Structure formats: structure tokens, C-alpha cells
Coordinates of C-alpha atoms in Angstrom, one line a residue:
X1 CA 145.6 20.2 171.2
X2 CA 144.5 18.8 167.9
X3 CA 140.8 18.0 167.6
X4 CA 139.2 15.7 165.1
X5 CA 135.7 17.1 165.9
X6 CA 134.4 20.3 167.5
X7 CA 131.0 21.8 167.8
X8 CA 130.2 25.5 168.3
X9 CA 126.7 26.7 169.4
X10 CA 125.3 23.7 167.5
X11 CA 121.5 23.4 167.6
X12 CA 118.9 21.1 166.1
X13 CA 115.2 21.8 166.7
X14 CA 112.1 19.8 165.8
X15 CA 109.1 22.1 166.0
X16 CA 108.9 22.9 169.7
X17 CA 111.6 20.4 170.8
X18 CA 115.3 21.3 171.0
X19 CA 117.2 18.1 170.5
X20 CA 120.5 20.1 170.6
X21 CA 120.7 23.5 172.2
X22 CA 123.8 25.6 171.6
X23 CA 126.1 22.6 172.1
X24 CA 129.8 23.2 172.2
X25 CA 132.1 20.1 172.2
X26 CA 135.7 19.1 171.6
X27 CA 136.9 15.6 170.8
X28 CA 140.7 15.4 170.8
X29 CA 142.5 13.3 168.2
X30 CA 143.4 9.9 169.6
X31 CA 140.8 10.0 172.4
X32 CA 138.2 7.6 173.6
X33 CA 135.5 10.2 174.3
X34 CA 132.7 9.2 176.5
X35 CA 129.6 11.1 175.4
X36 CA 127.4 10.9 178.5
X37 CA 123.7 11.7 178.8
X38 CA 120.3 10.5 179.7
X39 CA 118.1 8.8 177.0
X40 CA 116.8 11.7 174.9
X41 CA 119.6 14.1 175.9
X42 CA 120.6 14.6 172.2
X43 CA 123.5 12.1 171.8
X44 CA 122.1 10.2 168.8
X45 CA 121.0 13.5 167.2
X46 CA 124.6 14.8 167.3
X47 CA 125.9 11.6 165.7
X48 CA 123.3 11.9 162.9
X49 CA 124.4 15.5 162.2
X50 CA 128.0 14.6 162.0
X51 CA 127.3 11.7 159.6
X52 CA 125.2 14.0 157.4
X53 CA 122.0 12.1 158.1
X54 CA 120.4 15.3 159.3
X55 CA 121.3 19.0 159.2
X56 CA 121.7 21.6 162.0
X57 CA 119.2 24.3 162.7
X58 CA 122.0 26.7 163.6
X59 CA 125.6 26.7 164.7
X60 CA 128.4 24.7 163.2
X61 CA 130.7 21.8 163.7
X62 CA 134.1 20.9 162.2
X63 CA 135.7 17.6 161.2
X64 CA 139.4 17.7 161.1
X65 CA 139.3 21.5 160.8
X66 CA 136.7 21.7 158.0
X67 CA 133.3 23.2 158.9
X68 CA 130.0 21.5 158.0
X69 CA 129.1 24.3 155.5
X70 CA 132.4 23.8 153.6
X71 CA 132.1 21.6 150.5
X72 CA 135.2 19.7 151.7
X73 CA 133.2 18.2 154.6
X74 CA 132.0 15.4 152.3
X75 CA 135.6 14.3 151.8
X76 CA 136.3 14.5 155.5
X77 CA 133.1 12.4 156.3
X78 CA 134.9 9.5 154.5
X79 CA 137.2 9.5 157.5
X80 CA 134.2 8.6 159.8
X81 CA 132.8 5.2 160.7
X82 CA 129.6 5.0 162.7
X83 CA 127.1 2.6 164.2
X84 CA 124.0 4.7 164.8
X85 CA 121.4 3.1 167.2
X86 CA 121.3 -0.5 166.0
X87 CA 123.7 -2.0 163.4
X88 CA 122.4 -2.1 159.9
X89 CA 122.9 -5.6 158.7
X90 CA 121.4 -8.2 156.4
X91 CA 120.0 -10.8 158.7
X92 CA 119.8 -13.6 156.1
X93 CA 123.5 -13.1 155.1
X94 CA 126.7 -14.2 156.8
X95 CA 129.2 -11.9 158.4
X96 CA 131.5 -12.1 155.4
X97 CA 128.6 -11.4 153.0
X98 CA 127.6 -8.4 155.0
X99 CA 131.1 -6.9 154.9
X100 CA 131.4 -7.7 151.1
X101 CA 128.1 -5.9 150.6
X102 CA 129.5 -2.8 152.3
X103 CA 132.7 -3.0 150.2
X104 CA 130.5 -2.8 147.1
X105 CA 128.6 0.2 148.5
X106 CA 131.9 1.9 149.0
X107 CA 133.2 1.0 145.6
X108 CA 136.2 -1.0 147.0
X109 CA 138.2 -2.6 144.2
X110 CA 138.6 -6.0 145.9
X111 CA 137.6 -8.0 148.9
X112 CA 141.2 -8.4 150.1
X113 CA 140.6 -6.8 153.5
X114 CA 137.4 -8.8 154.5
X115 CA 139.2 -11.7 156.3
X116 CA 141.3 -9.2 158.3
X117 CA 138.2 -7.3 159.4
X118 CA 136.5 -10.5 160.5
X119 CA 139.5 -11.4 162.5
X120 CA 139.8 -8.0 164.0
X121 CA 136.3 -8.1 165.4
X122 CA 136.4 -11.8 166.4
X123 CA 134.0 -13.1 163.8
X124 CA 136.5 -15.1 161.7
X125 CA 135.0 -18.5 162.7
X126 CA 131.3 -17.7 162.0
X127 CA 131.4 -19.5 158.7
X128 CA 128.0 -19.8 157.0
X129 CA 126.1 -18.8 160.2
X130 CA 123.4 -16.3 159.3
X131 CA 123.4 -13.0 161.2
X132 CA 119.8 -13.6 162.4
X133 CA 121.4 -16.4 164.5
X134 CA 124.1 -14.1 166.0
X135 CA 124.0 -13.0 169.6
X136 CA 123.4 -9.3 170.2
X137 CA 127.1 -8.9 170.9
X138 CA 128.1 -10.6 167.7
X139 CA 125.8 -8.2 165.8
X140 CA 127.4 -5.2 167.5
X141 CA 130.8 -6.4 166.5
X142 CA 129.7 -7.0 162.9
X143 CA 128.2 -3.4 162.9
X144 CA 131.6 -2.1 164.0
X145 CA 133.3 -4.2 161.3
X146 CA 131.0 -2.7 158.6
X147 CA 131.8 0.8 160.0
X148 CA 135.5 0.0 159.7
X149 CA 135.3 -1.0 156.0
X150 CA 136.3 2.5 154.9
X151 CA 139.3 2.5 157.2
X152 CA 138.1 5.5 159.3
X153 CA 140.2 7.7 161.6
X154 CA 137.2 8.5 163.7
X155 CA 134.6 5.9 164.9
X156 CA 131.3 6.9 166.5
X157 CA 129.4 4.3 168.4
X158 CA 125.8 4.9 169.6
X159 CA 125.1 2.9 172.8
X160 CA 127.3 0.0 171.7
X161 CA 126.9 -2.1 174.9
X162 CA 123.2 -1.4 175.5
X163 CA 121.4 -4.7 176.2
X164 CA 124.5 -6.9 176.0
X165 CA 125.3 -9.6 178.5
X166 CA 128.5 -9.4 180.6
X167 CA 130.6 -11.4 178.1
X168 CA 129.3 -9.2 175.2
X169 CA 130.3 -6.1 177.1
X170 CA 133.8 -7.4 177.7
X171 CA 134.2 -8.2 174.0
X172 CA 133.1 -4.8 172.8
X173 CA 135.3 -3.1 175.4
X174 CA 138.4 -5.0 174.3
X175 CA 137.6 -4.3 170.7
X176 CA 137.3 -0.6 171.3
X177 CA 140.6 -0.5 173.2
X178 CA 142.3 -2.4 170.5
X179 CA 141.0 -0.1 167.8
X180 CA 142.1 3.0 169.7
X181 CA 145.5 1.7 170.9
X182 CA 146.7 -0.4 168.0
X183 CA 144.9 1.3 165.1
X184 CA 145.1 4.9 166.5
X185 CA 141.4 5.4 165.8
X186 CA 139.6 8.2 167.7
X187 CA 136.4 6.8 169.3
X188 CA 133.3 8.6 170.5
X189 CA 131.1 6.4 172.6
X190 CA 127.6 7.6 173.3
X191 CA 126.3 5.9 176.4
X192 CA 124.4 6.2 179.7
X193 CA 126.1 3.2 181.2
X194 CA 128.7 5.1 183.2
X195 CA 130.4 2.3 185.0
X196 CA 131.5 0.7 181.7
X197 CA 132.6 4.1 180.2
X198 CA 134.9 4.6 183.2
X199 CA 136.9 1.6 182.0
X200 CA 137.5 3.1 178.6
X201 CA 137.2 6.8 178.3
X202 CA 140.1 9.2 178.2
X203 CA 137.8 12.2 177.9
X204 CA 134.2 12.9 178.8
X205 CA 131.4 15.2 177.6
X206 CA 128.3 15.4 179.8
X207 CA 125.2 16.5 177.9
X208 CA 121.8 17.3 179.3
X209 CA 118.7 18.6 177.4
X210 CA 120.8 19.1 174.3
X211 CA 123.5 21.3 176.0
X212 CA 127.0 20.5 177.1
X213 CA 127.2 20.7 180.8
X214 CA 130.9 19.8 181.2
X215 CA 133.9 18.4 179.3
X216 CA 136.6 16.9 181.4
X217 CA 139.6 14.5 181.0
X218 CA 139.5 11.1 182.7
X219 CA 142.5 12.2 184.8
X220 CA 140.7 15.2 186.2
X221 CA 137.5 13.3 186.6
X222 CA 139.3 10.7 188.6
X223 CA 140.7 13.4 190.9
X224 CA 137.3 14.9 191.3
X225 CA 135.7 11.6 192.3
X226 CA 138.7 10.2 194.3
X227 CA 137.9 8.6 197.6
X228 CA 138.9 10.8 200.4
X229 CA 138.2 12.0 204.0
X230 CA 136.7 15.4 204.2
X231 CA 137.8 17.1 207.4
X232 CA 136.6 20.4 208.9
X233 CA 138.9 22.1 211.4
X234 CA 139.1 25.5 213.1
X235 CA 142.2 26.4 211.0
X236 CA 143.7 24.5 208.1
X237 CA 147.1 26.3 208.3
X238 CA 148.5 24.3 211.3
X239 CA 146.8 21.2 209.9
X240 CA 148.8 21.5 206.6
X241 CA 152.1 21.5 208.6
X242 CA 151.1 18.3 210.4
X243 CA 150.0 16.6 207.1
X244 CA 153.2 17.5 205.4
X245 CA 155.2 16.1 208.3
X246 CA 153.4 12.7 208.3
X247 CA 153.3 12.5 204.5
X248 CA 149.5 12.6 203.9
X249 CA 148.2 13.8 200.5
X250 CA 145.6 16.5 200.9
X251 CA 143.8 19.4 199.1
X252 CA 142.8 22.5 201.0
X253 CA 139.2 23.5 200.1
X254 CA 138.9 26.6 202.4
X255 CA 140.3 28.0 205.6
X256 CA 138.5 25.4 207.6
X257 CA 138.0 22.5 205.2
X258 CA 140.3 20.0 203.4
X259 CA 140.2 16.7 201.7
X260 CA 142.7 13.9 202.8
X261 CA 143.7 11.1 200.5
X262 CA 145.3 7.7 201.4
X263 CA 145.0 5.6 204.5
X264 CA 145.4 7.3 207.9
X265 CA 144.2 6.3 211.4
X266 CA 141.7 8.8 212.7
X267 CA 143.0 8.6 216.2
X268 CA 146.6 9.2 215.1
X269 CA 145.5 12.2 213.0
X270 CA 143.3 13.8 215.7
X271 CA 146.2 13.4 218.2
X272 CA 148.7 15.0 215.9
X273 CA 146.4 17.9 215.2
X274 CA 145.8 18.4 218.9
X275 CA 149.5 18.9 219.5
X276 CA 149.5 22.0 217.3
X277 CA 146.2 23.4 218.6
X278 CA 144.1 22.4 215.6
X279 CA 140.6 21.3 216.6
X280 CA 138.8 18.8 214.5
X281 CA 135.1 19.9 214.1
X282 CA 133.9 17.1 211.7
X283 CA 135.1 14.2 209.5
X284 CA 133.3 12.3 206.9
X285 CA 134.2 9.9 204.0
X286 CA 133.7 11.2 200.5
X287 CA 133.5 8.6 197.7
X288 CA 131.8 10.0 194.6
X289 CA 131.1 7.7 191.8
X290 CA 130.9 8.7 188.1
X291 CA 127.2 8.3 188.2
X292 CA 126.9 10.6 191.3
X293 CA 129.2 13.1 189.7
X294 CA 127.0 13.2 186.6
X295 CA 123.7 13.4 188.6
X296 CA 125.2 16.3 190.6
X297 CA 126.0 18.1 187.3
X298 CA 122.6 17.7 185.8
X299 CA 120.5 17.9 189.0
X300 CA 119.5 14.3 189.4
X301 CA 117.4 11.8 187.5
X302 CA 117.3 8.0 187.6
X303 CA 117.8 7.3 183.9
X304 CA 121.2 8.7 183.6

């Protein structure tokens, strides 16, 4: 698998505080990577390190195969766009003026792409409206437009939906999906709003206290959090024969436990198992949410 970003034992310390602690991480090319952690877990610190705003205490990271200690890293950083914390915009200027200002910073030869960028993020009809009069969602979209001025391959967004109303969240979600699917931009989304991430992410990295707890694909995470019936029997071997016959999807956990997926009448199942001498000891529904999965990984906490 090709990665646009990796981290190996990456650490960042501030006196007695470890913002990142031996972090290992892998962001596949083309992914929407949900970078999940509590407030203060180290998410923003990582983005700052990747952008060159800060430097690691130890360890290393790579951008498109080039390590952060290699002089070529400066060239590869041009392939990154980022919105760190809150968008950096000129409040007394219009959306178009803000994008033109970024073009000047980048030394772009003309403003030919400005209108296309405004249209891409849904700000083409803002006219002479000043940014200070924008909604929070409009400011976020403008911040993303500014990050896209350099035509990046890799976009990093730090809490892009934090504080947005439902309509703003939908607009940002649709924009991110469009950038990923139509523009083939790899996107890293730092967030602690897990329900919204589940609508976007193809991969996840769960961070706690500066360390990576687990990396997992959305497909495997969905399987791990899939709604099921957990059943305990005296012996799963005859149970498997019955489940195969009636066409119920299942996963054997141990000699006495299994997880059943799909709809099945409890009475029908118990009767079928009784005919082969399989005794049902207990049954309970298991429906783990993404938030529950994360809390189980890191040991709880209400601000995840």
C-alpha cells in the first residue's frame, strides 16, 4: 500500500508535557483518514509538525516517502494544504480578495483559478460580502479554499466541523467527499465528533495521550461495531451446523460463544438448537457505536 504520510516513534515534548509520545501512523494515498482523539490528545500538534510550524523532539515522519530530516521535505510540503485550528482569513476582505491574497503569497502568476475555487467551495455568490459577516461554516469553507490554492495532493483539516450548525456540517461533509472523490485529494480530518467522521472516513487512527492506540480501516471497524446477537451455548460446534443450514451469518468467538448477524426469531433459533442437543445459556444484543469503540480503546472519558 502506498502512503502519503507515515510517522515512526514521533514525539514532541514541552518541558514536562508529552504532546506526542512515540506516535506511529500511516495515512494511505487516496484515503479520508479520521484522526480521532480527545481534546489535548495531540492531534493539532501532529498537524503543526507536518506543516513545519513546529519540529519533533524525536522520531521521524515521511511525506510521500521523504523523511522530515531530508532537505527535499520542503518541496513535498508544497503538496500539502492545511487548516490548523481556525481558518486564517482577512475579516474585512471578501472571499475573492482572501484567495487572491493567498495567490500572491504563493507567487502564483495569475488569478485565473480564483473563480473555480470559489465555485468549488460554494462561495461564488458571496460578492462584496465581508468575511466578518460570514457564518462559521462559510469561513471554514473559505479556509479550505485558501488551503487548496496550491493545488495540494494532501489536505489536513483540524476540527473542521467544530461549532458548526447542522447545515454547515452537511456542507463541509459534501465538500470533503467531493475533494476526495473528484479531485483525488487525500484528506486527514482531526476530530472528536465521531458520528460525523463515520459518514466520511475510509481509515481511522485513534490517538490518546500522544500515542497511537489503533489504526483500522472503516470496513474492519464496521465489522467490529456491527449490530449482532451474542449467544453463549454449551458447545458451538453443533450450533454452527444449524446456523449453516438456516443461512445465518455468524462469527465463533470461543468454544461456547458466538456472534450472530441478521434477523432471526429467538424462539426459532432456540428450538433448532435444541434438536441437536445445543443448550442456550445466554443471549444478549450487542450494538457498539464508534464512540463506545473508542472509549473502550482508551479506557473511557466523556470528552472523546
